[in-house]
PDB file of C-alpha atoms and ligand atoms in Angstrom:
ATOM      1  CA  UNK A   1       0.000   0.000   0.000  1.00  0.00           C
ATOM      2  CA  UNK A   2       1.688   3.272  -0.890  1.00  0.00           C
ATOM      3  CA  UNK A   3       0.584   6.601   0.305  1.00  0.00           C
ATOM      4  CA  UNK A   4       1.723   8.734  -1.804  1.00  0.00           C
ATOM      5  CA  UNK A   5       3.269   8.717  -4.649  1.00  0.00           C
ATOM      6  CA  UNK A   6       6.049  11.910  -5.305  1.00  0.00           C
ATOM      7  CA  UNK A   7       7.667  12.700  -9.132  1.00  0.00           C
ATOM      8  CA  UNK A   8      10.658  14.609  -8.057  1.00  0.00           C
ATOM      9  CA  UNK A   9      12.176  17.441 -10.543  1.00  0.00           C
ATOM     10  CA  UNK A  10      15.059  19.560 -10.897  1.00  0.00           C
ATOM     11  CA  UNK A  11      16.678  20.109  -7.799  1.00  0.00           C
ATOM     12  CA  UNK A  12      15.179  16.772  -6.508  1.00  0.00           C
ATOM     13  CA  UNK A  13      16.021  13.951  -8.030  1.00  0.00           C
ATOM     14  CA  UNK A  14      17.322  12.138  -4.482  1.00  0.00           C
ATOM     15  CA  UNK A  15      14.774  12.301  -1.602  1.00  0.00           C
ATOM     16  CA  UNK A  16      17.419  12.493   1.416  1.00  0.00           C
ATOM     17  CA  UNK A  17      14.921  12.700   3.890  1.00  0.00           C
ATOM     18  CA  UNK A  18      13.129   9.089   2.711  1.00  0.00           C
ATOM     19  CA  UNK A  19      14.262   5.998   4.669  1.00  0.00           C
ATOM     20  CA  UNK A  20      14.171   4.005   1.561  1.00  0.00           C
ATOM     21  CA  UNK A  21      13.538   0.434   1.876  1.00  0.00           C
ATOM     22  CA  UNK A  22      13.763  -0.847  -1.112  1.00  0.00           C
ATOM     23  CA  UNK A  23      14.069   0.261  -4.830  1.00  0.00           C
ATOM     24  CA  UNK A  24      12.665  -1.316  -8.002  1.00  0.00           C
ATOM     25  CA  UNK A  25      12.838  -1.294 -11.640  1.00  0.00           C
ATOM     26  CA  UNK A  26       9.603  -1.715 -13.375  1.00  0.00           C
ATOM     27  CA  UNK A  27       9.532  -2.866 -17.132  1.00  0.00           C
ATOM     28  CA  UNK A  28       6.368  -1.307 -18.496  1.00  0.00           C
ATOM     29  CA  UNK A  29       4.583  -1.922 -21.616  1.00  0.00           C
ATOM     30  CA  UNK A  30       6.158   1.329 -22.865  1.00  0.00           C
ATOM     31  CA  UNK A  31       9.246   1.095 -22.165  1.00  0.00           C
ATOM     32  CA  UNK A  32      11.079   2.125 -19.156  1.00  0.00           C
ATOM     33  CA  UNK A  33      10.590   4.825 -16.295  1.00  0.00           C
ATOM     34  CA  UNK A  34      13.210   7.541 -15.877  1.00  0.00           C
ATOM     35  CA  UNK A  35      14.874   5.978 -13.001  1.00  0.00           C
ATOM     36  CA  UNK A  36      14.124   2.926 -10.649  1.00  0.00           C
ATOM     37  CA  UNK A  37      10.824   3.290  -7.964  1.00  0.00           C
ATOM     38  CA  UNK A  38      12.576   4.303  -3.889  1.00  0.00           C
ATOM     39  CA  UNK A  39      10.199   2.914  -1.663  1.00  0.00           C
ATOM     40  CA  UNK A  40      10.701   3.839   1.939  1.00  0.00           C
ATOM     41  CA  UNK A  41       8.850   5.412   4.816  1.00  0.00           C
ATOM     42  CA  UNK A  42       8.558   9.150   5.668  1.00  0.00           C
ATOM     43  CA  UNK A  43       7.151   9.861   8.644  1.00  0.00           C
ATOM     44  CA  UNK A  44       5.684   6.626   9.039  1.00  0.00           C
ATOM     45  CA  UNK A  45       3.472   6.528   5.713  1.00  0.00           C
ATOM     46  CA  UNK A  46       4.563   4.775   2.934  1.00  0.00           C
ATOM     47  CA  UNK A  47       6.286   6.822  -0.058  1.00  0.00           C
ATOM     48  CA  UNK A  48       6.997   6.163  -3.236  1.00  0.00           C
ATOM     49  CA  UNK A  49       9.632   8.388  -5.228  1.00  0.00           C
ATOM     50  CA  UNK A  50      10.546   8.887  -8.811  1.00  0.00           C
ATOM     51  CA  UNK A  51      12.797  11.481 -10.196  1.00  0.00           C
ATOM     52  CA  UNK A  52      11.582  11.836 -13.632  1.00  0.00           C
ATOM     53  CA  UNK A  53      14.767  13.150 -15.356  1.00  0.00           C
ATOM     54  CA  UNK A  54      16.518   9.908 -13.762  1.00  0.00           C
ATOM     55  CA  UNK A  55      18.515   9.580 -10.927  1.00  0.00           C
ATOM     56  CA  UNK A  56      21.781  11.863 -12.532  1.00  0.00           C
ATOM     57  CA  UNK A  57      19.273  14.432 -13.867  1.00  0.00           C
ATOM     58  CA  UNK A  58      19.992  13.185 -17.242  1.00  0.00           C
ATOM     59  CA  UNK A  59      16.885  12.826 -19.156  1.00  0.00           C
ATOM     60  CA  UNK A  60      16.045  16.200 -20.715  1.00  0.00           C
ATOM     61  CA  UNK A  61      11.945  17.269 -20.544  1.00  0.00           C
ATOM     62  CA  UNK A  62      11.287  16.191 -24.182  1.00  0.00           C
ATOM     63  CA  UNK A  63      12.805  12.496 -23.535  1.00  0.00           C
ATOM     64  CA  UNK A  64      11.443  11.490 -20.512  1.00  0.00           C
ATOM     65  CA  UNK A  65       9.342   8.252 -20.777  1.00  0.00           C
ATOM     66  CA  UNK A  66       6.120   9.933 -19.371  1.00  0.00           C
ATOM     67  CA  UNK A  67       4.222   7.446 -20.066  1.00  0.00           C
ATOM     68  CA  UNK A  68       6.616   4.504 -18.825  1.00  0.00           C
ATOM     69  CA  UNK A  69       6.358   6.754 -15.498  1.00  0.00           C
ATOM     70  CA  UNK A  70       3.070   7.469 -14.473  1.00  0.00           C
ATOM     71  CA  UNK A  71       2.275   3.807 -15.581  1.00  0.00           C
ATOM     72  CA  UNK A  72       4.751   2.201 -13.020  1.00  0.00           C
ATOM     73  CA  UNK A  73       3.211   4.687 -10.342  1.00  0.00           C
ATOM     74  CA  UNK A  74      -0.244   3.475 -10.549  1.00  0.00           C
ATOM     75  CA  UNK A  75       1.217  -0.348 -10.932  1.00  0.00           C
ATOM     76  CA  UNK A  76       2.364  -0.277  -7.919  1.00  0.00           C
ATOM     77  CA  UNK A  77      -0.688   0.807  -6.249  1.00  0.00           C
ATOM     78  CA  UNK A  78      -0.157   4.226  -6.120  1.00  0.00           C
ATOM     79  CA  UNK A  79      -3.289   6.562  -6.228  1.00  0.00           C
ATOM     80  CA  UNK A  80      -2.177  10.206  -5.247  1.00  0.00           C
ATOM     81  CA  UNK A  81       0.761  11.529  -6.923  1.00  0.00           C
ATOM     82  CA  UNK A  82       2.187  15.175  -6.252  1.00  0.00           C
ATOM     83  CA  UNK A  83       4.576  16.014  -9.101  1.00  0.00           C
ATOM     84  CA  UNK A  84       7.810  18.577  -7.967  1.00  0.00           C
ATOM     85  CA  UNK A  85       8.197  20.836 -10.804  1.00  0.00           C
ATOM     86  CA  UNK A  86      10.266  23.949 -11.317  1.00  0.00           C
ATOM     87  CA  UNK A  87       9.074  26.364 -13.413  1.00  0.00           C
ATOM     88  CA  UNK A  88       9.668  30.433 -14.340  1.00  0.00           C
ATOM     89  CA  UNK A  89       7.452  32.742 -13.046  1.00  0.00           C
ATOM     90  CA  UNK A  90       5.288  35.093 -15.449  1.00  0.00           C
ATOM     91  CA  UNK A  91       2.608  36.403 -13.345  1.00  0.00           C
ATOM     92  CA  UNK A  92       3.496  39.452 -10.842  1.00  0.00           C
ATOM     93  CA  UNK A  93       3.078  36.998  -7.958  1.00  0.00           C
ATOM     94  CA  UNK A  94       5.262  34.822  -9.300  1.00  0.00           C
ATOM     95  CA  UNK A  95       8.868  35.994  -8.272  1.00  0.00           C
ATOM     96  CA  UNK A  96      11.753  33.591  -7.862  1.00  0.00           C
ATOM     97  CA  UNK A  97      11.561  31.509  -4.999  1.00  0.00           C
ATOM     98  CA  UNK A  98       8.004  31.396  -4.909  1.00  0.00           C
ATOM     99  CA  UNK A  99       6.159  27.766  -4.193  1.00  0.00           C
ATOM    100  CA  UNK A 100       2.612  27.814  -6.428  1.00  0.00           C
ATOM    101  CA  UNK A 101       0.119  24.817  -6.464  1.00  0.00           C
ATOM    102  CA  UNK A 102      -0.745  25.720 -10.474  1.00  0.00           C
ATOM    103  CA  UNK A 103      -4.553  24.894 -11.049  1.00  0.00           C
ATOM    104  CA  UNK A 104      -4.338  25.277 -14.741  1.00  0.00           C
ATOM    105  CA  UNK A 105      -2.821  24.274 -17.554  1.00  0.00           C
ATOM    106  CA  UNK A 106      -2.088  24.981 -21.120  1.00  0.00           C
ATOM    107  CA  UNK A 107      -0.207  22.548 -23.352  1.00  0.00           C
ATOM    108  CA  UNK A 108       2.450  23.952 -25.983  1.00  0.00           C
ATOM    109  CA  UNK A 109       4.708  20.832 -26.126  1.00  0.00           C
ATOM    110  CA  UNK A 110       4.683  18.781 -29.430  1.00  0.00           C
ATOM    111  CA  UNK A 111       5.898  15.464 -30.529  1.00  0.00           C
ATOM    112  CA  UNK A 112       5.834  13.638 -26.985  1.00  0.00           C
ATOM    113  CA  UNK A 113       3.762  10.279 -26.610  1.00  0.00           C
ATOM    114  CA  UNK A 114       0.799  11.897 -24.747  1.00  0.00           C
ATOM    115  CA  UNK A 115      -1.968   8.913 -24.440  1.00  0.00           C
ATOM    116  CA  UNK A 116      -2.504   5.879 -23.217  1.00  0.00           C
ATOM    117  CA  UNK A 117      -5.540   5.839 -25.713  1.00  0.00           C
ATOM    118  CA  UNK A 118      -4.142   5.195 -29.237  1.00  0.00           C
ATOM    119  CA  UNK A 119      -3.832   1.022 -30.185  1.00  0.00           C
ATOM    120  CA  UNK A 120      -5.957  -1.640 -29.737  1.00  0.00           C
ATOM    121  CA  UNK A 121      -8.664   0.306 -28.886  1.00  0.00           C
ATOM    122  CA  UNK A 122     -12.898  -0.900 -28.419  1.00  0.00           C
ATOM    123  CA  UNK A 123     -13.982   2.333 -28.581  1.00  0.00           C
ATOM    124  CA  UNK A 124     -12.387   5.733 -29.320  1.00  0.00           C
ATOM    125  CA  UNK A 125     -11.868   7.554 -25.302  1.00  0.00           C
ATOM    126  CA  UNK A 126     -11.762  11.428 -24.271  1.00  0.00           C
ATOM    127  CA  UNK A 127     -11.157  12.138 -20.752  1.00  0.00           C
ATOM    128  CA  UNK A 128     -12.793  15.159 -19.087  1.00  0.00           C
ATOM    129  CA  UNK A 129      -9.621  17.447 -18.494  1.00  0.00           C
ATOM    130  CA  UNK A 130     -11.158  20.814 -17.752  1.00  0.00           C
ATOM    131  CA  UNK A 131      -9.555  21.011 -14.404  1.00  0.00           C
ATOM    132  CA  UNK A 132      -6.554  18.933 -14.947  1.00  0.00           C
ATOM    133  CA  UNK A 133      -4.913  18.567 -11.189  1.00  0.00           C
ATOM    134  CA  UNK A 134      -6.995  16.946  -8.493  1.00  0.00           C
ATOM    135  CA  UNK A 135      -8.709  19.272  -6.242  1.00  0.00           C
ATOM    136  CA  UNK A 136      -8.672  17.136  -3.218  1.00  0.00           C
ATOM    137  CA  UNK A 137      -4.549  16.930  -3.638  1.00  0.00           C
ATOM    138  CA  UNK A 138      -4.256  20.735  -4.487  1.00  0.00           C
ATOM    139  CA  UNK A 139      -6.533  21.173  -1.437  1.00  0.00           C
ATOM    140  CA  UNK A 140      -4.176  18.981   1.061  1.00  0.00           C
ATOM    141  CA  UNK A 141      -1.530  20.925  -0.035  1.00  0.00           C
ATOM    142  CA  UNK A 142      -2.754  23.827   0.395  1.00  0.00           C
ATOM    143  CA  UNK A 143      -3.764  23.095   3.763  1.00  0.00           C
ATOM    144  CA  UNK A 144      -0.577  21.159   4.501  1.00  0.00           C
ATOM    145  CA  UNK A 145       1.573  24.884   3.463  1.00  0.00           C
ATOM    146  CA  UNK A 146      -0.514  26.262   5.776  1.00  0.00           C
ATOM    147  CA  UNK A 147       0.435  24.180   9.204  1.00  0.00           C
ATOM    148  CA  UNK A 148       4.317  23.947   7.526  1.00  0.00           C
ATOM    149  CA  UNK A 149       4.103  27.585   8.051  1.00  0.00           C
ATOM    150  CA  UNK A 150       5.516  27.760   4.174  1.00  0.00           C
ATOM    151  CA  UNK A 151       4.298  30.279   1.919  1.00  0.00           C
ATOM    152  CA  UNK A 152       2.422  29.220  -1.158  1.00  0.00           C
ATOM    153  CA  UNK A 153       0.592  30.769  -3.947  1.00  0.00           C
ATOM    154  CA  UNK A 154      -2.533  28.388  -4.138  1.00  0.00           C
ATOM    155  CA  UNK A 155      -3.327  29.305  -7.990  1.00  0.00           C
ATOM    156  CA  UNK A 156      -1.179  29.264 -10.831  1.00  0.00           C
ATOM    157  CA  UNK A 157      -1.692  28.707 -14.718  1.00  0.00           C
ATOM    158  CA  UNK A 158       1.087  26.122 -15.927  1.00  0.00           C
ATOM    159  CA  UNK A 159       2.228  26.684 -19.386  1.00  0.00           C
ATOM    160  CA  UNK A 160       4.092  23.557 -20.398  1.00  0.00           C
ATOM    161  CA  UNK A 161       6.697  24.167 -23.438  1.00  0.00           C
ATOM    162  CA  UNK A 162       8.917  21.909 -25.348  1.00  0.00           C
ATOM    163  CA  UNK A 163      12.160  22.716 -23.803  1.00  0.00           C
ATOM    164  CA  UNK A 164      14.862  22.150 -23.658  1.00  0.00           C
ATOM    165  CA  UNK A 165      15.849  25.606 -24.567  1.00  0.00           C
ATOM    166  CA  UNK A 166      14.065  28.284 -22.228  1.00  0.00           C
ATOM    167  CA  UNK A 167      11.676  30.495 -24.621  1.00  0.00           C
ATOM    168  CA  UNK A 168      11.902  34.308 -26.031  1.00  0.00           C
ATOM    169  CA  UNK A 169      10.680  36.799 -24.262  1.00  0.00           C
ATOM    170  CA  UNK A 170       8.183  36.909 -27.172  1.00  0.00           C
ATOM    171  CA  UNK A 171       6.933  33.360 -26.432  1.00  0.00           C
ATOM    172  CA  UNK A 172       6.732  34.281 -22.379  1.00  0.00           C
ATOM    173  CA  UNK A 173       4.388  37.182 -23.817  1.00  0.00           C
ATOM    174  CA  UNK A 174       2.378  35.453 -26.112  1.00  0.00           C
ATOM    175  CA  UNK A 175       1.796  32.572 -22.936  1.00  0.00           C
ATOM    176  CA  UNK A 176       0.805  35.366 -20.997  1.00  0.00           C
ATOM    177  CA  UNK A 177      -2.135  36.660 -23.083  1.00  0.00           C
ATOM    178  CA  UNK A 178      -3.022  33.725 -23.021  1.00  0.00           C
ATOM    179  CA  UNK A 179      -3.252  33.421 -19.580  1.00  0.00           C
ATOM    180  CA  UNK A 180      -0.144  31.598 -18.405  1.00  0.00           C
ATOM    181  CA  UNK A 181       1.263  32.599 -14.940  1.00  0.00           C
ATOM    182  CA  UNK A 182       4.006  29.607 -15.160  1.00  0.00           C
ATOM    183  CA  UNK A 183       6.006  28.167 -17.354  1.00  0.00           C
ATOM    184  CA  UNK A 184       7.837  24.571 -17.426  1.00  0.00           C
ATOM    185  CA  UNK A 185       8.840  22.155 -19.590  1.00  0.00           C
ATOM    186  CA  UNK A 186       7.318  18.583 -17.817  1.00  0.00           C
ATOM    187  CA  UNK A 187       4.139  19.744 -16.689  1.00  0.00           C
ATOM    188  CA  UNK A 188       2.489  17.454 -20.200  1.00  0.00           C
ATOM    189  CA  UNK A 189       1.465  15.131 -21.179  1.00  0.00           C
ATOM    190  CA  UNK A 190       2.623  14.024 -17.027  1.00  0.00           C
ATOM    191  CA  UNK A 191      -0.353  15.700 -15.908  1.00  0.00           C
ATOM    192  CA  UNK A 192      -2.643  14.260 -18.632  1.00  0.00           C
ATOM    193  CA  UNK A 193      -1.265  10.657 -18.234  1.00  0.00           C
ATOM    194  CA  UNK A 194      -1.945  10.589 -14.353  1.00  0.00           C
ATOM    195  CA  UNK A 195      -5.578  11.880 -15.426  1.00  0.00           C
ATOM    196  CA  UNK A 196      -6.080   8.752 -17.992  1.00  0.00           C
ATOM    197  CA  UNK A 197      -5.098   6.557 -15.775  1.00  0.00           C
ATOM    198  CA  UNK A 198      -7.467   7.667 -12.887  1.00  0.00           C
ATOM    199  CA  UNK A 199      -5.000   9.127 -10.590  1.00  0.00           C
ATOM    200  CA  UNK A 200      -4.667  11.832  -8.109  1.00  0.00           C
ATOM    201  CA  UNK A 201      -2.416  14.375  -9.540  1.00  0.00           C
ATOM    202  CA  UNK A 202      -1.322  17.738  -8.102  1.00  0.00           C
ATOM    203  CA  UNK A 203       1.807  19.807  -9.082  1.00  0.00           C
ATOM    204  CA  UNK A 204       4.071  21.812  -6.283  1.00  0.00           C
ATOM    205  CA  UNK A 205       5.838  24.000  -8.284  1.00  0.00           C
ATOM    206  CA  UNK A 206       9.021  25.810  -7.046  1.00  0.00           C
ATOM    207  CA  UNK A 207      10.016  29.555  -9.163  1.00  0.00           C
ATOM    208  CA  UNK A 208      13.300  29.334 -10.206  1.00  0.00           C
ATOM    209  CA  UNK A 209      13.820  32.502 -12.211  1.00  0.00           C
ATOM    210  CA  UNK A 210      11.945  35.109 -13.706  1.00  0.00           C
ATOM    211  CA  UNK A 211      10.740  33.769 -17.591  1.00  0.00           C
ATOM    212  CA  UNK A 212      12.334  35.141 -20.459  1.00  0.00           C
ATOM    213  CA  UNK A 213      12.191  39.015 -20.585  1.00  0.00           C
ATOM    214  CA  UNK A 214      10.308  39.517 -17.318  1.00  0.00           C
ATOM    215  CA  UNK A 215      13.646  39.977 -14.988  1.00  0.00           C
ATOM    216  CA  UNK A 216      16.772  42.245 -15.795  1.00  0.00           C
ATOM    217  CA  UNK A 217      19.065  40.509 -17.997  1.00  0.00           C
ATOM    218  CA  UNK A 218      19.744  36.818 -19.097  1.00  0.00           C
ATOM    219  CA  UNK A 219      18.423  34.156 -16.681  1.00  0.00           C
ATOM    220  CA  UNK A 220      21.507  32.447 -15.404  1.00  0.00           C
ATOM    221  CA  UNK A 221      21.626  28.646 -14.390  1.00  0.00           C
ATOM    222  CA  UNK A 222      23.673  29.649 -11.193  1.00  0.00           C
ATOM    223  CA  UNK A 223      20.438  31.961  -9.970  1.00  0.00           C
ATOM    224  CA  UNK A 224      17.939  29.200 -11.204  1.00  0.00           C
ATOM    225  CA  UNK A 225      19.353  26.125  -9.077  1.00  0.00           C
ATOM    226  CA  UNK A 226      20.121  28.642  -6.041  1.00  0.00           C
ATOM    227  CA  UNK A 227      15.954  29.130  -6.088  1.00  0.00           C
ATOM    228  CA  UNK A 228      15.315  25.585  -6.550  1.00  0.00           C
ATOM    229  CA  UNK A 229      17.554  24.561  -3.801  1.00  0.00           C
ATOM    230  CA  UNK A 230      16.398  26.522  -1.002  1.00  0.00           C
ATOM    231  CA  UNK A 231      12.739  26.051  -2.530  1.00  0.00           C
ATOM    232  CA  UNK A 232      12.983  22.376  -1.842  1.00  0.00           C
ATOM    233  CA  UNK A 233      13.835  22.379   1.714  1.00  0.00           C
ATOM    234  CA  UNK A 234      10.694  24.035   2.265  1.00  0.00           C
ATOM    235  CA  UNK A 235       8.753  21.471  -0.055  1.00  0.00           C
ATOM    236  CA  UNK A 236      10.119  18.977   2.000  1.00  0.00           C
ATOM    237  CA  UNK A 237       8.910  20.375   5.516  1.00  0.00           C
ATOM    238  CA  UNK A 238       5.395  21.074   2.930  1.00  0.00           C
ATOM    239  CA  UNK A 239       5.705  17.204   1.803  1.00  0.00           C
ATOM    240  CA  UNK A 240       6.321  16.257   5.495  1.00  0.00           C
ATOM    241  CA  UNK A 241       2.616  17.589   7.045  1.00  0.00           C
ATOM    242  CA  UNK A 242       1.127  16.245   3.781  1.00  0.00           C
ATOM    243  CA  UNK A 243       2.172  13.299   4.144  1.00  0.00           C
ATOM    244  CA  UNK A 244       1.165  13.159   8.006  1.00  0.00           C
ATOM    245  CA  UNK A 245      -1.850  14.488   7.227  1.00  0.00           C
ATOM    246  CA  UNK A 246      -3.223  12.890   4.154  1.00  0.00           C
ATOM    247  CA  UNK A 247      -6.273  11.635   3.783  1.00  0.00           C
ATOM    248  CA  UNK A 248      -7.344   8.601   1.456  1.00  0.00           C
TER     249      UNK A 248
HETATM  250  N1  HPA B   1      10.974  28.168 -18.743  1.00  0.00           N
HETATM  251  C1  HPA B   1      10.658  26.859 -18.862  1.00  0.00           C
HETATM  252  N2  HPA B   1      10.930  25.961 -17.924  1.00  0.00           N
HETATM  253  C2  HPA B   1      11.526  26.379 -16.799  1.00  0.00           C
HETATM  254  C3  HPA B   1      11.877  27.720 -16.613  1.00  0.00           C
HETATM  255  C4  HPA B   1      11.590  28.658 -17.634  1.00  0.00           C
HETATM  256  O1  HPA B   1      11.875  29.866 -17.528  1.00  0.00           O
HETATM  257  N3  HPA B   1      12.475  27.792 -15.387  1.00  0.00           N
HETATM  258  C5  HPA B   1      12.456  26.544 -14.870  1.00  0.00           C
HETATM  259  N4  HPA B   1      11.890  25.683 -15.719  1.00  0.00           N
END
């Protein structure tokens, strides 16, 4: 029985804090996951981790196996999954260093294996998507913020682009007249996949620079990972009351 279920990103592709008990590598009808499944125990539930660029953050946005991962998660009885993401910030809230639990998304990736739904099919299937993360997750983690004492903006609209490059500023202003308050590069089809499958999916994403044209100057990799970094130690003391506090 797993708990919970945790897609780590950039900046967290080892979960220190879980007293892993095991690992396993699943072979999945479409190929395989970015990295082996950690099992262990955080405080005393039972957590499942993946880092989705693999374990030596090697596996650039556009060729990770999404499928291959969100698969594995529900076959090994996973049912909530909250998916570590960083992102650039758009939206004036949005600054660097800022944790947002997005509730929208729009999709400009192309070319990535994005169904489950496509051979051997009885009948042609649509999933409802207009409110693509699971409320009741977004909602516990929300709440969990809250008793961590850690900051959040509880909103966020998660544009999802090809990558690996970061955009133009162009691009970043285009996304946001269309609405876009965030912008990654993993967000989908993850999101989508975790959706067909019937799973609880909610992103926590960390602000790691300003997007393209919104902050003075180039964005520099040095600034980027210094966000992520001290972002995740307060997603992990977020993750921790989740975790204590979830409810199934
Ligand atoms: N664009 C896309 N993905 C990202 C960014 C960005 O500015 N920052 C972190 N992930």
């Amino acid at each position: 029985m797993i708990d919970l279920a945790i897609i780590g990103g950039s900046g967290f592709t080892q979960f220190k804090e879980l007293k892993v008990t095991r690992r396993e590598v699943i072979h999945t009808p479409y190929g395989e996951p970015s990295a082996p499944i950690a099992y262990g125990t955080f405080r005393d539930r039972s957590v499942a981790f993946l880092p989705r660029h693999g374990t030596a953050h090697t596996i650039p946005p556009h060729k990770i196996n999404y499928r291959a991962n969100i698969w594995a998660l529900k076959h090994i009885g996973a049912s909530h999954i909250v998916a570590i993401a960083a992102v650039g910030g758009i939206g004036s809230e949005m600054a660097p260093g800022v944790i947002a639990i997005p509730d929208q998304i729009i999709d400009y990736t192309y070319g990535r294996d994005h169904t489950y739904f496509e051979h051997d099919l009885d009948q042609v299937t649509h999933i409802d998507f207009s409110h693509p993360y699971s409320e009741g997750v977004r909602q516990q983690l929300i709440a969990a913020a809250k008793s961590a004492h850690v900051p959040v903006v509880s909103h966020g609209v998660y544009g999802a682009t090809q990558g690996p490059r970061l955009e133009t500023a162009m691009e970043i202003n285009r996304m946001e007249g269309d609405g876009c308050t965030l912008v990654g590069m993993t967000g989908m089809p993850e999101t989508a996949l975790a959706r067909e499958l019937g799973l609880d999916y909610a992103c926590c994403a960390v602000v790691a620079n300003w997007a393209a044209g919104k902050g003075d100057g180039p964005i520099l990799m040095k600034e980027m990972e210094a966000h992520i970094e001290r972002g995740m130690e307060r997603i992990i003391s977020l993750i921790q009351v989740l975790t204590e506090t979830l409810r199934r």
